[in-house]
Structures are given as C-alpha cells and as structure tokens.
Short mmCIF file of C-alpha atoms in Angstrom, two decimals:
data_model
loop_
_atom_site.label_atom_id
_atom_site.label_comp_id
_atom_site.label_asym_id
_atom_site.label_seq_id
_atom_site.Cartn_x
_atom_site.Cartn_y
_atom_site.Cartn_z
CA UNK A 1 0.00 0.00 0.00
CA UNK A 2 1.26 3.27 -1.08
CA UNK A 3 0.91 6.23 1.84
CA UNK A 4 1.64 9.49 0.04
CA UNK A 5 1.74 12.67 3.02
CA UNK A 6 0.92 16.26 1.68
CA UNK A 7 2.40 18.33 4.62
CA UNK A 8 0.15 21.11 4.90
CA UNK A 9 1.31 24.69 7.37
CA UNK A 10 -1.42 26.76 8.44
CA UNK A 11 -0.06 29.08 11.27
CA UNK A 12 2.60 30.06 13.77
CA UNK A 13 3.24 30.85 17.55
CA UNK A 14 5.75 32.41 20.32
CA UNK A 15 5.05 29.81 23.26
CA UNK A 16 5.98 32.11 26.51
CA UNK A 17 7.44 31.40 29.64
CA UNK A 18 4.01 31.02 31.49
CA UNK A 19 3.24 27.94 28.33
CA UNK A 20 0.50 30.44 26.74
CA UNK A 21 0.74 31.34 22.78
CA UNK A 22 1.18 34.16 21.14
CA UNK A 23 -0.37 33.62 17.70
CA UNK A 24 2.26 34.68 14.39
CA UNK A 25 5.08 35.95 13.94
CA UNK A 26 8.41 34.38 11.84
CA UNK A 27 10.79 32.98 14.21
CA UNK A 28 14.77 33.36 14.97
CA UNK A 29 16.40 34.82 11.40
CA UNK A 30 19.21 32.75 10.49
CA UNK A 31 22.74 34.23 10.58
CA UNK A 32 23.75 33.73 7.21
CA UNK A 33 27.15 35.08 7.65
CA UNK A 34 29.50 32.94 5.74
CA UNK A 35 32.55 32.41 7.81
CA UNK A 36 29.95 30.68 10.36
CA UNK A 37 29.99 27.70 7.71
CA UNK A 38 32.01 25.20 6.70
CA UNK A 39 35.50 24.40 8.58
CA UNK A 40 35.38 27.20 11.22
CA UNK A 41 38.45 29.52 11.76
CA UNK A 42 36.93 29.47 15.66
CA UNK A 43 35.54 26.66 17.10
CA UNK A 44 32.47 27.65 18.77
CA UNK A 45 32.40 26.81 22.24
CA UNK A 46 28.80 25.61 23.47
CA UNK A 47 29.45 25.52 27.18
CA UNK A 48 29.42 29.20 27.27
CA UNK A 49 26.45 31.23 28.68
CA UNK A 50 25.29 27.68 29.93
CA UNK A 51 26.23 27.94 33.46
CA UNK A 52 21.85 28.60 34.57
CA UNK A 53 20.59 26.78 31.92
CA UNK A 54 17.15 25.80 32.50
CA UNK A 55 14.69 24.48 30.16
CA UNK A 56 11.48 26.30 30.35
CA UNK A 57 9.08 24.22 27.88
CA UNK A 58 8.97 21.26 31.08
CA UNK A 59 5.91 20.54 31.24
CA UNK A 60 3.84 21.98 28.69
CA UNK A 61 1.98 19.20 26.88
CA UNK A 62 -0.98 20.77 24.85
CA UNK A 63 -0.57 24.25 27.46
CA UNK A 64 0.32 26.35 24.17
CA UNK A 65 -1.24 24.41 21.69
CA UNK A 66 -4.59 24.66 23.18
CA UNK A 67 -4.31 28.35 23.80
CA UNK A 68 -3.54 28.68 20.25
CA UNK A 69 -6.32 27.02 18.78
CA UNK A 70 -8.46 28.43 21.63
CA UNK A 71 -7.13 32.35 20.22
CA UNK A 72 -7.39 31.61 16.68
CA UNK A 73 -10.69 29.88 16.59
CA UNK A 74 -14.25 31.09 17.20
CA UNK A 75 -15.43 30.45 20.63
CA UNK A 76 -18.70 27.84 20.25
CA UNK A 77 -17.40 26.46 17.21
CA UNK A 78 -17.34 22.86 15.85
CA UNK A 79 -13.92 21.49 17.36
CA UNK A 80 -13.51 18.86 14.28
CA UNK A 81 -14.56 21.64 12.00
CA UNK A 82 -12.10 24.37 13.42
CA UNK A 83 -8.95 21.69 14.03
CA UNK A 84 -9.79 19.83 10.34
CA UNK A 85 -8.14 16.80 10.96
CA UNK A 86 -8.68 13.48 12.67
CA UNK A 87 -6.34 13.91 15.04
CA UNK A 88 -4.27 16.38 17.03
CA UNK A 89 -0.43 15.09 18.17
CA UNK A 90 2.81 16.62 18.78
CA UNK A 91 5.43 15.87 15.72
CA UNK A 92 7.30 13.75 18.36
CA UNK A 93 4.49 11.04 18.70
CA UNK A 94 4.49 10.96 15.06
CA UNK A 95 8.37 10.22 14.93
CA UNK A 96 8.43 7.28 17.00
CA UNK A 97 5.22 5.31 15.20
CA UNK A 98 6.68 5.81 11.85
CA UNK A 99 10.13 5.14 12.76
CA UNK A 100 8.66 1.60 14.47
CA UNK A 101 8.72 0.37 11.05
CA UNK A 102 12.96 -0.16 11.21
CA UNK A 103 13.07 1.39 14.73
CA UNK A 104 11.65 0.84 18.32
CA UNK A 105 11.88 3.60 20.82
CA UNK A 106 9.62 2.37 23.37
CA UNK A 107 6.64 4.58 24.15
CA UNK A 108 3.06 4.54 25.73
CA UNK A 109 0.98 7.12 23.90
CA UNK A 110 -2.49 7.68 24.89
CA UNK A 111 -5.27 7.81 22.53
CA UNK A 112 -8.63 10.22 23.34
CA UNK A 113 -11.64 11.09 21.57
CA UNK A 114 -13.47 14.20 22.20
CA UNK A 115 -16.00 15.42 19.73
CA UNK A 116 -14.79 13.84 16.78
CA UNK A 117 -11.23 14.45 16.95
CA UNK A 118 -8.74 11.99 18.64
CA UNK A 119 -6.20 13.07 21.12
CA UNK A 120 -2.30 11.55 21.01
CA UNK A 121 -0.61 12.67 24.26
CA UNK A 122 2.72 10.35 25.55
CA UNK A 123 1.58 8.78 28.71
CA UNK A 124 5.19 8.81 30.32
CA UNK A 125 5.70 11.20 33.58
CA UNK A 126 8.00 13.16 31.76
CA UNK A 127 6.01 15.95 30.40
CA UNK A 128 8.43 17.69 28.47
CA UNK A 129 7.43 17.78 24.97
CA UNK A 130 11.05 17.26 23.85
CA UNK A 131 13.81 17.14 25.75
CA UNK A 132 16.38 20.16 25.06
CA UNK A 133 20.14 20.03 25.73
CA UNK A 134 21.69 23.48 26.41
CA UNK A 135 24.21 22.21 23.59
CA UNK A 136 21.65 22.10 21.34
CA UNK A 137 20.49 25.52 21.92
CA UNK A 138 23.94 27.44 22.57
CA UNK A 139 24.26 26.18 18.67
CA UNK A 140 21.21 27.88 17.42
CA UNK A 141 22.64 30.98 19.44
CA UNK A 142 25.22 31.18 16.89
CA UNK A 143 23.40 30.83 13.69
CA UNK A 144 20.95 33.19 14.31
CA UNK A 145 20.43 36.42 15.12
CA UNK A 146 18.91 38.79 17.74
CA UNK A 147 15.44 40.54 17.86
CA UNK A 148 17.87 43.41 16.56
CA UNK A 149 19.32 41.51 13.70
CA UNK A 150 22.48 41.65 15.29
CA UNK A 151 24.43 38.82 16.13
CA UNK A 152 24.13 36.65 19.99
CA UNK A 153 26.88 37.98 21.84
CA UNK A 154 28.80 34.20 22.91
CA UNK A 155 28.84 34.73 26.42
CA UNK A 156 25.11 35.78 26.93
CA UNK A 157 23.29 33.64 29.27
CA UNK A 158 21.17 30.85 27.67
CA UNK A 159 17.52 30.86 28.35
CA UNK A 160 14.53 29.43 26.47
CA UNK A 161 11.92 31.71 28.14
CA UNK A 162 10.34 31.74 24.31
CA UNK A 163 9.87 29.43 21.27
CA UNK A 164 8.99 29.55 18.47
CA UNK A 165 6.34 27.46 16.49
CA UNK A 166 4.83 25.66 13.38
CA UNK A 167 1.35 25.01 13.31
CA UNK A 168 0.64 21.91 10.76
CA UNK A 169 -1.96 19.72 9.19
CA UNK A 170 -0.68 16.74 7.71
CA UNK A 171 -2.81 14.61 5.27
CA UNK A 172 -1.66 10.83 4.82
CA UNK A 173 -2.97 9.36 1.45
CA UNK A 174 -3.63 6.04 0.13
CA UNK A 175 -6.18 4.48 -2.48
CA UNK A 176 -7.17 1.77 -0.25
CA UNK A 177 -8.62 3.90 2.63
CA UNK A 178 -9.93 7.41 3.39
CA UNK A 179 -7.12 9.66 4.15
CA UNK A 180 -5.70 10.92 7.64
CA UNK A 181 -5.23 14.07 8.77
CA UNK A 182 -3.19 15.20 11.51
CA UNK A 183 -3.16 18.45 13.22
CA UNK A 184 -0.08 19.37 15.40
CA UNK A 185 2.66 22.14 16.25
CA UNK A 186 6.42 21.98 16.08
CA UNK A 187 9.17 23.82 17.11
CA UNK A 188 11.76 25.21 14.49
CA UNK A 189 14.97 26.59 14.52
CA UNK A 190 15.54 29.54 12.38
CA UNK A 191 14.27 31.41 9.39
CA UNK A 192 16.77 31.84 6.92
CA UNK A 193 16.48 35.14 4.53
CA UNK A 194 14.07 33.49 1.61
CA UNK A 195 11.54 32.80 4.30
CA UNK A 196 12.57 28.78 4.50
CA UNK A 197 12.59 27.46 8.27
CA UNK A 198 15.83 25.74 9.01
CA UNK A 199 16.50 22.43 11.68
CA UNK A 200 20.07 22.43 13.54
CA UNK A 201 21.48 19.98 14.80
CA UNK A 202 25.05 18.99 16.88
CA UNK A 203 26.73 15.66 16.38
CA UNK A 204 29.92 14.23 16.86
CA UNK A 205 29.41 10.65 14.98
CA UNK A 206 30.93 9.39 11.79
CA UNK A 207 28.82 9.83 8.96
CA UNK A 208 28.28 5.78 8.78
CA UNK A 209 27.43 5.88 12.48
CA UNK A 210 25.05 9.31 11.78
CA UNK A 211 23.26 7.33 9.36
CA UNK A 212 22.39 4.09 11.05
CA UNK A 213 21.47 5.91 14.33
CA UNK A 214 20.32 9.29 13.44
CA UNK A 215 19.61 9.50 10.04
CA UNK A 216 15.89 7.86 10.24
CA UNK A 217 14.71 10.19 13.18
CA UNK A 218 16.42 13.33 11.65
CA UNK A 219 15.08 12.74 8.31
CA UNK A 220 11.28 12.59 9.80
CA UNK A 221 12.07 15.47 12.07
CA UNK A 222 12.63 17.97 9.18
CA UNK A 223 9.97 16.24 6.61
CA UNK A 224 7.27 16.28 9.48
CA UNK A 225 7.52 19.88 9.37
CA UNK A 226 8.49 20.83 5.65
CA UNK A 227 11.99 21.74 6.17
CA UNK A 228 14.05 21.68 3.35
CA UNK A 229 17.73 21.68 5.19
CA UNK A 230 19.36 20.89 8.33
CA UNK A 231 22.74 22.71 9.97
CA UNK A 232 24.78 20.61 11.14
CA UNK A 233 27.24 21.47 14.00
CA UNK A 234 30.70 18.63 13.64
CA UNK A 235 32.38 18.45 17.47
CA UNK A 236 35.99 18.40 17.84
CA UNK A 237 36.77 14.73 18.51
CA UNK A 238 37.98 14.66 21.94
CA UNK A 239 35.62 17.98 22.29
CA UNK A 240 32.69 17.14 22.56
CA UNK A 241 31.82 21.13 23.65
CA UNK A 242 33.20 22.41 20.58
CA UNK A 243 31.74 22.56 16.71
CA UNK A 244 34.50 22.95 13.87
CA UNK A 245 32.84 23.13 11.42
CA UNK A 246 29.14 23.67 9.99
CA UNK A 247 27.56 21.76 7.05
CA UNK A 248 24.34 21.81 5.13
CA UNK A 249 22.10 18.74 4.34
CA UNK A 250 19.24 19.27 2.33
CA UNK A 251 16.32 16.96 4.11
CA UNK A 252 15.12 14.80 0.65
CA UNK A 253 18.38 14.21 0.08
CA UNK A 254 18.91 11.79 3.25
CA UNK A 255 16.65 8.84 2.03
CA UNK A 256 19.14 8.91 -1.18
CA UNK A 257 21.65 8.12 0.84
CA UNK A 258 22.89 4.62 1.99
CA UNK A 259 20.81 4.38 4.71
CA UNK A 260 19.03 0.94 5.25
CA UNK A 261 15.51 2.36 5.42
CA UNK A 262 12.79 3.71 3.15
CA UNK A 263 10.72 6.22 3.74
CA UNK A 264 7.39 5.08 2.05
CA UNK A 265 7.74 2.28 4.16
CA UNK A 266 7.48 4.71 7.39
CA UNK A 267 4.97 7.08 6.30
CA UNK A 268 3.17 3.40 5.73
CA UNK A 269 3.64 2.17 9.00
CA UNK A 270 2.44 5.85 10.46
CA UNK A 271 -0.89 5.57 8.50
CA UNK A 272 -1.72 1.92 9.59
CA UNK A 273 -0.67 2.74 13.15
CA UNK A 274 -3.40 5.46 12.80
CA UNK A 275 -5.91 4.32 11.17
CA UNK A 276 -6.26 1.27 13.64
CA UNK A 277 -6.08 3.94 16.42
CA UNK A 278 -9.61 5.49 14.68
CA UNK A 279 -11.22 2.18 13.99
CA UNK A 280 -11.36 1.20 17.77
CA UNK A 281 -12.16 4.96 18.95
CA UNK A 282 -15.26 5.14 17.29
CA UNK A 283 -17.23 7.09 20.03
CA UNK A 284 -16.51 10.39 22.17
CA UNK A 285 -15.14 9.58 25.94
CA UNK A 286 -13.59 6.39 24.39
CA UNK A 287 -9.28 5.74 24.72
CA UNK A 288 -7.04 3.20 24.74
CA UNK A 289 -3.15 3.22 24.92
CA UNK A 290 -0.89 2.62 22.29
CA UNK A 291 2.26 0.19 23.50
CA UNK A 292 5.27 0.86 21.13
CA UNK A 293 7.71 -2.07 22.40
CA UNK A 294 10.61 -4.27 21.45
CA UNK A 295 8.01 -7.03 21.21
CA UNK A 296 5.88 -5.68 19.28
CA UNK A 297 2.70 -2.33 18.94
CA UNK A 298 -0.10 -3.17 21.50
CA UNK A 299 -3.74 -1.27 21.81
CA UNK A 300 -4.75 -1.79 25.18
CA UNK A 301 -8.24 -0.31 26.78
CA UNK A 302 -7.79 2.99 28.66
CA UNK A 303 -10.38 4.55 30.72
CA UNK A 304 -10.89 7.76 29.82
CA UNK A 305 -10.79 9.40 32.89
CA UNK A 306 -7.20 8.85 33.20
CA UNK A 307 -6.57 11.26 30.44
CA UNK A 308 -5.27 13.91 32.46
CA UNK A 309 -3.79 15.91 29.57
CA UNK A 310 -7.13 17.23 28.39
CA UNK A 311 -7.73 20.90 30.05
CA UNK A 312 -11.08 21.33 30.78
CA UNK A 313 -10.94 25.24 29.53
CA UNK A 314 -10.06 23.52 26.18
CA UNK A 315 -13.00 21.33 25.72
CA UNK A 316 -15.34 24.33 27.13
CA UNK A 317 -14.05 26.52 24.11
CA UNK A 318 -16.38 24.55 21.75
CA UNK A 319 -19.62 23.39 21.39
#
C-alpha cells in the first residue's frame, strides 16, 4: 500500500514562559554570515552562557497548543470543523510510530476522543514535549540572530523563556482507505532570509554511524515539518563542547543516501498505526493506549478518565 503525506502549514506561535501562545510571527532569522559555515576559523564553544541553563518548555503538553487554537478559533465552534483533521499530536508522537517500522523507541501514547477528533498525548511522567540540551540551543545561538538583527553575543546567558512554532496539518494518502489528517505544532529553529525554516542539529558521529542511528529520526524530524535543510554542527573529537565546522544537508536528500531504510515504508507504518487507532475509537469519551515495544505495537483499553492531559478550559471553548 502506497501512503503518500501532503504536509500542509497553516499558522505560527511564540510559546511564553508562562506555556500560553502568542499567535504569528516568523521565528529566529538565520545568521547567514558565511565564515559561520564550513571548517570554522573558531571553534564555537557551546558551554558558554550555559552555566543557569534551565529548560522552560517542562511541562507543557498541549498548554500552548490549546491556547492557540483556543485564540485563533471562534469560541462555540465545531472542534472537528475548526482543528480539520482526525487527530491532534505533537510531531514527536508521530516520529516514534513511523520510525517503528525499522526502529523501536519504546513509548506509551495515549489515545482520546473528544468530539470527533482523537487526542495523542505520551503517557510517560515526563512531560516535556522534547527534551532540550543546552548544547543544542547554545548552537542555534550562533546561527541566528537577535530581535535586533544583530548577532548573539557568545557569552550571553542561555535561556529558552520563548519558542517559536509551526502550526501543521498533515494529510496521509492512500487508495485503499480514506485519508488521515493530523493536526499538530512543532518547534523550528531559524528562518533563513528566503523565508525557509531551518532544523540544527550537533553531532559528533561518523557519517556511517550518523546514518544508522540518526539518520531515520532526523530525516522525519525535518519532513514532518516541511523543512528543506538541516545545519549541522561537527564536534571536535575529543571535544565534545566544541563545533568545527558547519555543514548543510538538504532533508530529501537523506533517504538517497545509503541508509538501510525507506521512507514510504514509514509514512506506511504511520498511517496503519493510525488508522487502527480510529477504527477502535469510534465514540466520544472512548481511549485506549498505544504500546510501542521491542516485542511488538499493542492497543490496550484505557479509561478515559485517566486522560489527564485534556484541560477542561479547552474542551469548554467549543460546542
């Protein structure tokens, strides 16, 4: 079966420090200075500013995806109608049932339906949406600029007291079955100057290595959210703190790679995973919870009460 996904972006947020949204706006502008790419004449050193570092987006679930939706949709609507999909994730959930296909990063994800639209929410007591290394994010300090279009001075503290956001629908196609639509938001990078949104990344593997552990997840990462390129930050063997040098992959061209997966195969695996999810949530108030293990994908009862995730302000928004 043949799953073709038309990835589909309808908006943008600023999620804030309290985990409410600010609706629009474009995002960090990528510093497109050239001496910051390719083999570096500096190494830049990612430990610096990172002495506080505290990750602000623990904890937010849905917080600043609901108050989104709730400020850009008309209070009393239909929610199925105002959402448009079928369901409503995070791009992370999406990852790990479409990379179970070569892949298994074991996962509970709970499953919720609420007036037509079902709810995927990872069931694990970690309720950080993604986890963020201050590595990670002293990098994107460097390629990008400031709200002044100036340049991060290195040794400014790190904070993430703001991010920045990509509202999506995703439709997954196939003859065989009625199509899939997922609604969801995801965190990006940078903007560079031709109004493309750029993923950064650090690593300090091989390129072999890189593309037997990282290449799968990566790939999905950028696709999931229409990104055409990825930064990549080398570290220094030996140190691991440093990048020496800075290199461009264009996101389609991964799967051409030699990499020992295919991505139909994945984007298959995400709609069957999906579409077996609907077929037993056929009512409102129903769940269940979605095993992802090393033994095998399990869709266990849930009672719906347990779904903690869903804020009752939310669900009141809509008629």
């Amino acid at each position: 079966m043949s799953v073709k996904i038309d990835v589909e972006r309808v908006g943008t947020f600023t999620k804030l420090a309290d985990k409410t949204a600010v609706p629009g706006g474009q995002g960090p502008r990528l510093n497109e200075d050239p001496s910051l790419y390719g083999r570096l004449e500096e190494e830049m050193d990612l430990t610096l500013g990172c002495e506080n570092y505290k990750d602000d987006a623990y904890g937010d679930r849905y917080c600043s995806f609901f108050d989104y939706i709730k400020k850009t949709t008309k209070e009393g609507s239909s929610m199925k109608e105002a959402i448009g999909a079928d369901f409503v994730s995070n791009r992370r959930n999406l990852i790990v049932i479409a990379q179970s296909a070569y892949r298994i990063e074991p996962m509970e994800i709970q499953a919720f339906r609420q007036n037509g639209v079902i709810f995927l929410c990872d069931k694990s007591d970690d309720l950080q949406e993604e986890v963020a290394w201050p590595q990670g994010h002293k990098f994107e300090r460097y390629l990008t600029l400031n709200e002044e279009g100036k340049p991060h001075d290195k040794y400014e503290e790190l904070n993430t007291e703001e991010r920045f956001k990509l509202v999506l629908r995703t439709t997954l196609k196939t003859t065989a079955k009625p199509p899939i639509k997922v609604f969801y938001a995801a965190e990006i990078d940078a903007v560079d100057s031709k109004g493309e949104y750029v993923e950064m990344k650090t690593t300090g593997l091989r390129h072999d290595v890189w593309l037997e552990r990282n290449s799968l997840k990566h790939y999905l990462q950028s696709a999931l959210a229409k990104i055409p390129y990825i930064y990549y930050g080398k570290k220094a063997r030996g140190r691991w703190n440093h990048i020496y040098r800075v290199d461009k992959v264009f996101t389609e061209q991964i799967p051409r790679d030699r990499v020992n997966w295919k991505k139909d195969v994945c984007f298959e695996q995400l709609f069957n995973v999906l579409d077996k999810i609907k077929s037993k949530l056929e009512y409102d108030d129903e769940a269940l919870v979605l095993k992802i293990t090393e033994e095998g994908i399990f869709f266990e009862p849930e009672c719906s009460k347990n779904c903690i995730f869903m804020d009752p302000d939310f669900l009141d928004h809509f008629a």
